[in-house]
Backbone as CSV, one residue per row, in Angstrom:
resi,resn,N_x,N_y,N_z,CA_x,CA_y,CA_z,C_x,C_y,C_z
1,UNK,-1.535,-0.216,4.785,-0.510,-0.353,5.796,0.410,0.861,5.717
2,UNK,0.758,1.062,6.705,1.668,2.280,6.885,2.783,1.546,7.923
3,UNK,3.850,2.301,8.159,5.009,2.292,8.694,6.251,3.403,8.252
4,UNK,6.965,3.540,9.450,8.382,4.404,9.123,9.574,3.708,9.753
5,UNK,10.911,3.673,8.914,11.938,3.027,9.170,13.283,4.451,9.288
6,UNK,14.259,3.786,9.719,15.359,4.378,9.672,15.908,3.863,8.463
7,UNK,16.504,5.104,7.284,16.903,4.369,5.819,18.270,3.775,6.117
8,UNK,18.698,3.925,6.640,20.117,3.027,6.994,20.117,1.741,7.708
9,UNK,19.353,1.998,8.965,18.493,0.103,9.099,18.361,-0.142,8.524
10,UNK,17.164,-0.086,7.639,16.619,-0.677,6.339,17.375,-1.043,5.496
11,UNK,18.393,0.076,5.158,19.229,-0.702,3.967,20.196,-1.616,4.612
12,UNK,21.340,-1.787,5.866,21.897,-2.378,6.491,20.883,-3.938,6.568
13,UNK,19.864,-3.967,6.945,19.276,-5.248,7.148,18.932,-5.812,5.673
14,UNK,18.555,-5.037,4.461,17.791,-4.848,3.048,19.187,-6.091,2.613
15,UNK,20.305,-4.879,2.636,21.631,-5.448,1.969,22.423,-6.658,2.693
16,UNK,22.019,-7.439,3.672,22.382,-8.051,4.562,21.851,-9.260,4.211
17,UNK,20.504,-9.464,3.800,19.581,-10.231,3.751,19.592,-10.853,1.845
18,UNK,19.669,-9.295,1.426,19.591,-9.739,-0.317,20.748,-10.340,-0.806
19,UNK,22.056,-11.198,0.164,23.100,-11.791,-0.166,22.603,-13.195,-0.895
20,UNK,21.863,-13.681,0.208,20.813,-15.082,-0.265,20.308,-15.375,-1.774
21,UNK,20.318,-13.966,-2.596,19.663,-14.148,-3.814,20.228,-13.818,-4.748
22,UNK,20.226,-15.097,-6.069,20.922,-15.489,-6.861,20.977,-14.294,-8.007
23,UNK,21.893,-14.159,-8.753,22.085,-13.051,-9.826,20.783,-13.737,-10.902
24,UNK,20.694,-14.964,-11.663,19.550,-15.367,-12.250,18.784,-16.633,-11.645
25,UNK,17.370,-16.407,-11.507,16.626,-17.305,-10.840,15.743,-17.846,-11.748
26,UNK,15.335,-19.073,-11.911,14.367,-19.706,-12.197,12.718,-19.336,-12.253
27,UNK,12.571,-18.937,-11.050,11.540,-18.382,-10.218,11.104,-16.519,-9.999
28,UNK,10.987,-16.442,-10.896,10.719,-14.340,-10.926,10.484,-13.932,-9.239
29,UNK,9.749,-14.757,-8.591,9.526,-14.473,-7.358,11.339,-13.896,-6.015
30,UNK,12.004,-15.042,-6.336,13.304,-15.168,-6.134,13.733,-13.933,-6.018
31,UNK,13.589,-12.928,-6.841,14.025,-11.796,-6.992,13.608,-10.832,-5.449
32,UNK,12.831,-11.075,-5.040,12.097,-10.110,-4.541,12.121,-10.524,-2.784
33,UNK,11.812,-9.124,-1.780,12.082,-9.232,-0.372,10.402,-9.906,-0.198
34,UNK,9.884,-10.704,0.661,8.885,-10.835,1.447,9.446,-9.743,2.348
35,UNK,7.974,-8.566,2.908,8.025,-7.691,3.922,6.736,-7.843,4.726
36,UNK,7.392,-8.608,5.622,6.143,-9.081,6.709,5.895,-7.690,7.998
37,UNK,4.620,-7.011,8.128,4.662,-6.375,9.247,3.833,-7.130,10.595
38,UNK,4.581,-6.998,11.562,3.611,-8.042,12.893,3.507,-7.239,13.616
39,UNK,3.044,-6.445,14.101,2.928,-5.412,15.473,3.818,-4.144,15.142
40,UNK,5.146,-4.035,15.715,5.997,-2.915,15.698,7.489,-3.924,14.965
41,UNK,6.880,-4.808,14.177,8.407,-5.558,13.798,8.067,-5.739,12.394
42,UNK,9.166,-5.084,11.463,9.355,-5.573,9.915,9.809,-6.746,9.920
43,UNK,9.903,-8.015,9.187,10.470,-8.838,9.126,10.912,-8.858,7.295
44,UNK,11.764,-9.207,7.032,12.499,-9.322,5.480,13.121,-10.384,5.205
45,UNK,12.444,-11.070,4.145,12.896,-12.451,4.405,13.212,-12.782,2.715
46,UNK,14.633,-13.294,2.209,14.709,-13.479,0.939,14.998,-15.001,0.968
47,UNK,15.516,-15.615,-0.281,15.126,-17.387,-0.623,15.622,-17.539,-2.043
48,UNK,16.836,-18.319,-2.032,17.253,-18.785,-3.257,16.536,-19.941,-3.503
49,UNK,15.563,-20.454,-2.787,15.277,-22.125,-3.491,15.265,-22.499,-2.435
50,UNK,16.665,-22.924,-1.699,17.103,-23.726,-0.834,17.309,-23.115,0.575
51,UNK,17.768,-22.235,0.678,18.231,-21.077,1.585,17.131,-19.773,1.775
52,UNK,17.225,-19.869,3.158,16.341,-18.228,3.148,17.230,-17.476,4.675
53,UNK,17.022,-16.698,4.290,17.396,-15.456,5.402,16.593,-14.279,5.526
54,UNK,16.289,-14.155,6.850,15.234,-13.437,7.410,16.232,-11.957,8.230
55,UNK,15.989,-10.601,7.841,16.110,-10.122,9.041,14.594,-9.171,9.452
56,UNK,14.881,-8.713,11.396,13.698,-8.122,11.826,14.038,-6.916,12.255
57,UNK,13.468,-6.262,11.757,13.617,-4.877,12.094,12.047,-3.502,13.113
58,UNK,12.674,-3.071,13.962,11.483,-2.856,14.763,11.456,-1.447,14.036
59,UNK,9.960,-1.062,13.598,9.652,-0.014,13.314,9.277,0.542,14.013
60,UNK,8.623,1.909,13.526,7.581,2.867,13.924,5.912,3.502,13.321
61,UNK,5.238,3.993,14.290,4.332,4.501,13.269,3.557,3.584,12.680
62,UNK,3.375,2.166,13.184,2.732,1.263,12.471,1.043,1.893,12.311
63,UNK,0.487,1.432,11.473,-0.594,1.045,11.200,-1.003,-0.146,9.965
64,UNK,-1.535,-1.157,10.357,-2.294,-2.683,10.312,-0.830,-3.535,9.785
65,UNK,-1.396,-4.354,9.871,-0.067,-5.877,9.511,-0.525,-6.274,8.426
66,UNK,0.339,-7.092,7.944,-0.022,-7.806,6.362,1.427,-8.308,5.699
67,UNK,1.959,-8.746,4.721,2.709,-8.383,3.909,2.609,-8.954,2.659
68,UNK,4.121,-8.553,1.748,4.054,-7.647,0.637,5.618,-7.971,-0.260
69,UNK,5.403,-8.651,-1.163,6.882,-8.444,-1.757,7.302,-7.552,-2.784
70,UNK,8.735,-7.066,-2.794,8.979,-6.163,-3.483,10.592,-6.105,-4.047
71,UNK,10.841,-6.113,-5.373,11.600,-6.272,-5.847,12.916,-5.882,-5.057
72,UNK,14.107,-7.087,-4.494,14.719,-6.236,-4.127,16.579,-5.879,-4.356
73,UNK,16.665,-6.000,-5.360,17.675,-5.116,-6.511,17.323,-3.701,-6.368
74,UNK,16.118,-2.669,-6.717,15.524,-1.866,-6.663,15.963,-1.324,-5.387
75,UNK,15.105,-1.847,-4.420,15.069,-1.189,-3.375,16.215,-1.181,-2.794
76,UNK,17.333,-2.125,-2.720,18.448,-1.902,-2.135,19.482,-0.909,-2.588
77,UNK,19.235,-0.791,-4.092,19.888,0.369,-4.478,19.501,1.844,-4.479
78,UNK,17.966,2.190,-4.414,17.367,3.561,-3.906,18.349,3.236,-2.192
79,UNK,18.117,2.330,-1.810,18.328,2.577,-0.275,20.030,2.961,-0.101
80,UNK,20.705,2.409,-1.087,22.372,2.346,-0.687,23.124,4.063,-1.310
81,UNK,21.782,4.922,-1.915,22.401,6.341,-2.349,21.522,6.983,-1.323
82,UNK,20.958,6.793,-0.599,20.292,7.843,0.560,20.423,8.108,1.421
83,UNK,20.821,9.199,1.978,21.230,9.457,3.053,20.299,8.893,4.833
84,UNK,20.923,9.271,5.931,20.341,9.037,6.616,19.277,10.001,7.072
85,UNK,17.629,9.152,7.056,16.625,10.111,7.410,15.525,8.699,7.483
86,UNK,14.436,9.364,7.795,13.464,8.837,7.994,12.270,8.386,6.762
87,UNK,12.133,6.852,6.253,11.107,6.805,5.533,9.799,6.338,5.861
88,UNK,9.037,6.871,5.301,7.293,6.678,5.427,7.027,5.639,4.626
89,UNK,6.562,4.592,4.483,6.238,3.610,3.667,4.552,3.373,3.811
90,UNK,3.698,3.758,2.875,2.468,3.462,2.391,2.169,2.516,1.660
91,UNK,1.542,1.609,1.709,1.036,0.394,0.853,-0.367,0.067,0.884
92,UNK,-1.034,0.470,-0.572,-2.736,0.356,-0.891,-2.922,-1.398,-0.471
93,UNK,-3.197,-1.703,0.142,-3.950,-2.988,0.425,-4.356,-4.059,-0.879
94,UNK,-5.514,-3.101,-1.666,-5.963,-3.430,-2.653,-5.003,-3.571,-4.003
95,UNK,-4.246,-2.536,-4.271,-3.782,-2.393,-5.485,-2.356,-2.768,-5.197
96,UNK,-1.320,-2.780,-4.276,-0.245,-2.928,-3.499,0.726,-2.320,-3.948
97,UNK,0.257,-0.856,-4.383,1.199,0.299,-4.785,2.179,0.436,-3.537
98,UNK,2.969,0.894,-3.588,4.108,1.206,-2.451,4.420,2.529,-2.486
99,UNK,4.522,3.114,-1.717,5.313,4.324,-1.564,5.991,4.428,-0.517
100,UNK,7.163,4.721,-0.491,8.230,5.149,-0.014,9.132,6.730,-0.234
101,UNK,8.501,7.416,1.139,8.612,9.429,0.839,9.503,9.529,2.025
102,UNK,10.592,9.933,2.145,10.838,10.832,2.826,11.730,12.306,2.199
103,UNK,12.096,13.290,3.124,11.750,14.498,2.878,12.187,15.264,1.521
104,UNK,13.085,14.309,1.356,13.742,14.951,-0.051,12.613,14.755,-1.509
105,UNK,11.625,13.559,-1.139,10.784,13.389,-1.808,10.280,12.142,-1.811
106,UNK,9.496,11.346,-3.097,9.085,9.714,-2.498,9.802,8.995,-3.744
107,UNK,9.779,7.644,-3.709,9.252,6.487,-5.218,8.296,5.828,-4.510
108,UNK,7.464,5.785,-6.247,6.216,4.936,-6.233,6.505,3.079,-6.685
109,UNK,5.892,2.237,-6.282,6.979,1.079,-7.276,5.661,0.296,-6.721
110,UNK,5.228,-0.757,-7.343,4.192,-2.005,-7.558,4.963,-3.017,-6.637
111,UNK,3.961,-3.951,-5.605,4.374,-4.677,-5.241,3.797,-6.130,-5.453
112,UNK,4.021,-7.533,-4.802,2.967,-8.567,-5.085,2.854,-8.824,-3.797
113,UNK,1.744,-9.943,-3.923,1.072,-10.390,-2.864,1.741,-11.533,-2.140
114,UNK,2.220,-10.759,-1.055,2.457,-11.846,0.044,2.370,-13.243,0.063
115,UNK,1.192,-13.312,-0.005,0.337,-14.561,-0.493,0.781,-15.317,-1.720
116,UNK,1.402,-15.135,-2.392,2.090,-15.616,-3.515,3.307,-15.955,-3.716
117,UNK,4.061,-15.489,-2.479,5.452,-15.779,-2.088,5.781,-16.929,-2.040
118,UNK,7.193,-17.466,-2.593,7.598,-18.659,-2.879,7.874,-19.152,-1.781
119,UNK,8.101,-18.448,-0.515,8.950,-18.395,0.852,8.543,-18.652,1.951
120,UNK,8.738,-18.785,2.907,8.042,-18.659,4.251,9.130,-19.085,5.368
121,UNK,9.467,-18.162,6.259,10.466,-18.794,6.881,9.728,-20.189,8.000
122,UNK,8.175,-20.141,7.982,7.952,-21.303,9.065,7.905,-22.475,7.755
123,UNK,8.204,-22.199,6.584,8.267,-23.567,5.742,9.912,-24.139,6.403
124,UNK,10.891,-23.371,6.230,11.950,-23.906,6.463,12.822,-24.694,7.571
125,UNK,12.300,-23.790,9.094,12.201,-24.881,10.166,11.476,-24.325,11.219
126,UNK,10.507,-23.728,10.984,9.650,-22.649,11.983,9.993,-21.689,12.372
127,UNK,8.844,-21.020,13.082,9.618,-19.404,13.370,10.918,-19.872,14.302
128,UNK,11.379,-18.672,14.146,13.028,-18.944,15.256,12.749,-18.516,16.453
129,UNK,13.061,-19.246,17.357,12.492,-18.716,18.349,13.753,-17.856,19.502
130,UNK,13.281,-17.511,19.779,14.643,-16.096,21.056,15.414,-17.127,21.182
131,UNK,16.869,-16.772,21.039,18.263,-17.547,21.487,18.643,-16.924,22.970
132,UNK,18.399,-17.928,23.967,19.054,-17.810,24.958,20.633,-17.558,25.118
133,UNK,21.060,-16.825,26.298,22.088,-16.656,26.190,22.633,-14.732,26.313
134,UNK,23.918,-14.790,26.866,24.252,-13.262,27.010,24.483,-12.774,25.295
135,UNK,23.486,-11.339,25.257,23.109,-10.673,24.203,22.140,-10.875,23.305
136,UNK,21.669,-12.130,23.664,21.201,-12.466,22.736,19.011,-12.439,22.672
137,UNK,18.910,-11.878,23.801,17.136,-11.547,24.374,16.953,-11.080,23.641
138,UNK,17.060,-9.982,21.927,16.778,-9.292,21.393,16.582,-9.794,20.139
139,UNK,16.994,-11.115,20.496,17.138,-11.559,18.474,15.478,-12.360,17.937
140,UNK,14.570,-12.435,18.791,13.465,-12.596,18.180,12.813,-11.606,17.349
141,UNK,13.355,-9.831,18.329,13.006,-9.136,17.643,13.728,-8.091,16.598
142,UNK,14.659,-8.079,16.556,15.953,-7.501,15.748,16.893,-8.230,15.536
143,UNK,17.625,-8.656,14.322,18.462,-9.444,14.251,18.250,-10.610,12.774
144,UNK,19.217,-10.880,12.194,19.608,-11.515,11.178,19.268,-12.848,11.781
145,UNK,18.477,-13.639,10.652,18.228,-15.121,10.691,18.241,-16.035,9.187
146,UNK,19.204,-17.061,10.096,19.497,-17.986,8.220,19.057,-19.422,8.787
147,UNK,18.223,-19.788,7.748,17.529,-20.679,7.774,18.228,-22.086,6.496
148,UNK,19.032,-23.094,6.328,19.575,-23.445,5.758,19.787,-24.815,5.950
149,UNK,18.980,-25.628,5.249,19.106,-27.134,5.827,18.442,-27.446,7.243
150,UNK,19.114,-28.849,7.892,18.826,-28.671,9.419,19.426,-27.736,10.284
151,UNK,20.020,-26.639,10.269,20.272,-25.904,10.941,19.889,-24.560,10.882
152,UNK,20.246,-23.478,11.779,19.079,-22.310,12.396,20.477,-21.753,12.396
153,UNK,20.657,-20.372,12.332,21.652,-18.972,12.129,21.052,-17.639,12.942
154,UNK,21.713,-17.519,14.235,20.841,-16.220,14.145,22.226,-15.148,14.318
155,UNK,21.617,-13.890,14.144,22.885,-13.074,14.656,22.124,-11.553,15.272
156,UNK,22.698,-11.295,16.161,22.076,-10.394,17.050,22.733,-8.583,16.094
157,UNK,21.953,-7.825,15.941,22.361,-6.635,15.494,22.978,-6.205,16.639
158,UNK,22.372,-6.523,18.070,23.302,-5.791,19.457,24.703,-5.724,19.471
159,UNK,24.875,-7.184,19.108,26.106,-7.389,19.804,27.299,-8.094,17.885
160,UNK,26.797,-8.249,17.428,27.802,-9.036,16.049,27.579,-10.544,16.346
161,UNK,27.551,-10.990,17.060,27.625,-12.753,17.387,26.837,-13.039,16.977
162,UNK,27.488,-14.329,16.408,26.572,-15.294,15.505,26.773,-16.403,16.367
163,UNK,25.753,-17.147,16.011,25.168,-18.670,16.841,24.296,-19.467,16.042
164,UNK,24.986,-20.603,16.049,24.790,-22.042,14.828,24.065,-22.817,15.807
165,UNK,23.157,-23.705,15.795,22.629,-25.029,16.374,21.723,-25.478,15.421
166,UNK,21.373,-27.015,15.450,20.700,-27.810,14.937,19.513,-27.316,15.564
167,UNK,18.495,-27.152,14.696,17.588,-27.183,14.833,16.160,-28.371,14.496
């Protein structure tokens, strides 16, 4: 899999999302982002147990879907000293090495298998589906989602508004 992000999206959505996760977890998994790719959309989804929060971020440059978790303490802190530029993200299929290069140079870092993830945001109350409403057409595909009990969280990167309903 391949893909390229903007490092300031990335970290803005990275650091947005890794609030959800606890300083010590039970679960080693806990630690770490699920990075779902679907077409031209990252999805990042973390999970204390009880709670998960998803954000989606539209990339570039895709090539194939899959995903991939990856420690994310790590990555949020490479991401919160880097300036703004463009990263390349490579991931071996087989071995689920990661790389992450842009121009100043790369890190290499091990990831796990998707498939092994403690998480799933359709475990918690299904995918979320587009919030009707002014600003809000964009949040299926960009945009912060908290998943928490019977209720659904979304928040639009467009606009700042947040919107609560039972789900």
């Amino acid at each position: 899999m391949k893909f390229t992000v903007p490092s300031k999206t990335l970290h803005n959505f990275a650091s947005s999302v890794s609030k959800v996760i606890n300083a010590k977890n039970a679960l080693t998994i806990l630690n770490n982002f699920l990075f779902s790719i679907e077409g031209s959309v990252l999805t990042i989804t973390a999970c204390d147990g009880e709670n998960m929060l998803c954000g989606r971020i539209p990339i570039m440059d895709v090539e194939g879907e899959g995903e991939f978790c990856i420690d994310a303490r790590r990555i949020v802190e490479l991401l919160r000293v880097m300036p703004e530029q463009e990263l390349n993200f490579v991931i071996d299929e087989d071995t689920l090495a990661v790389e992450m290069s842009h121009p100043n140079g790369s890190y290499k870092f091990m990831g796990l298998k998707g498939s092994e993830s403690a998480f799933r945001p359709q475990q918690a109350v299904g995918k979320p589906s587009g919030v009707q409403g002014s600003g809000f057409g964009s949040s299926q595909r960009s945009g912060i989602h908290l998943f928490c009990g019977r209720y659904r969280y979304a928040s639009s990167a467009d606009d700042g508004c947040v919107l609560g309903h039972q789900a």
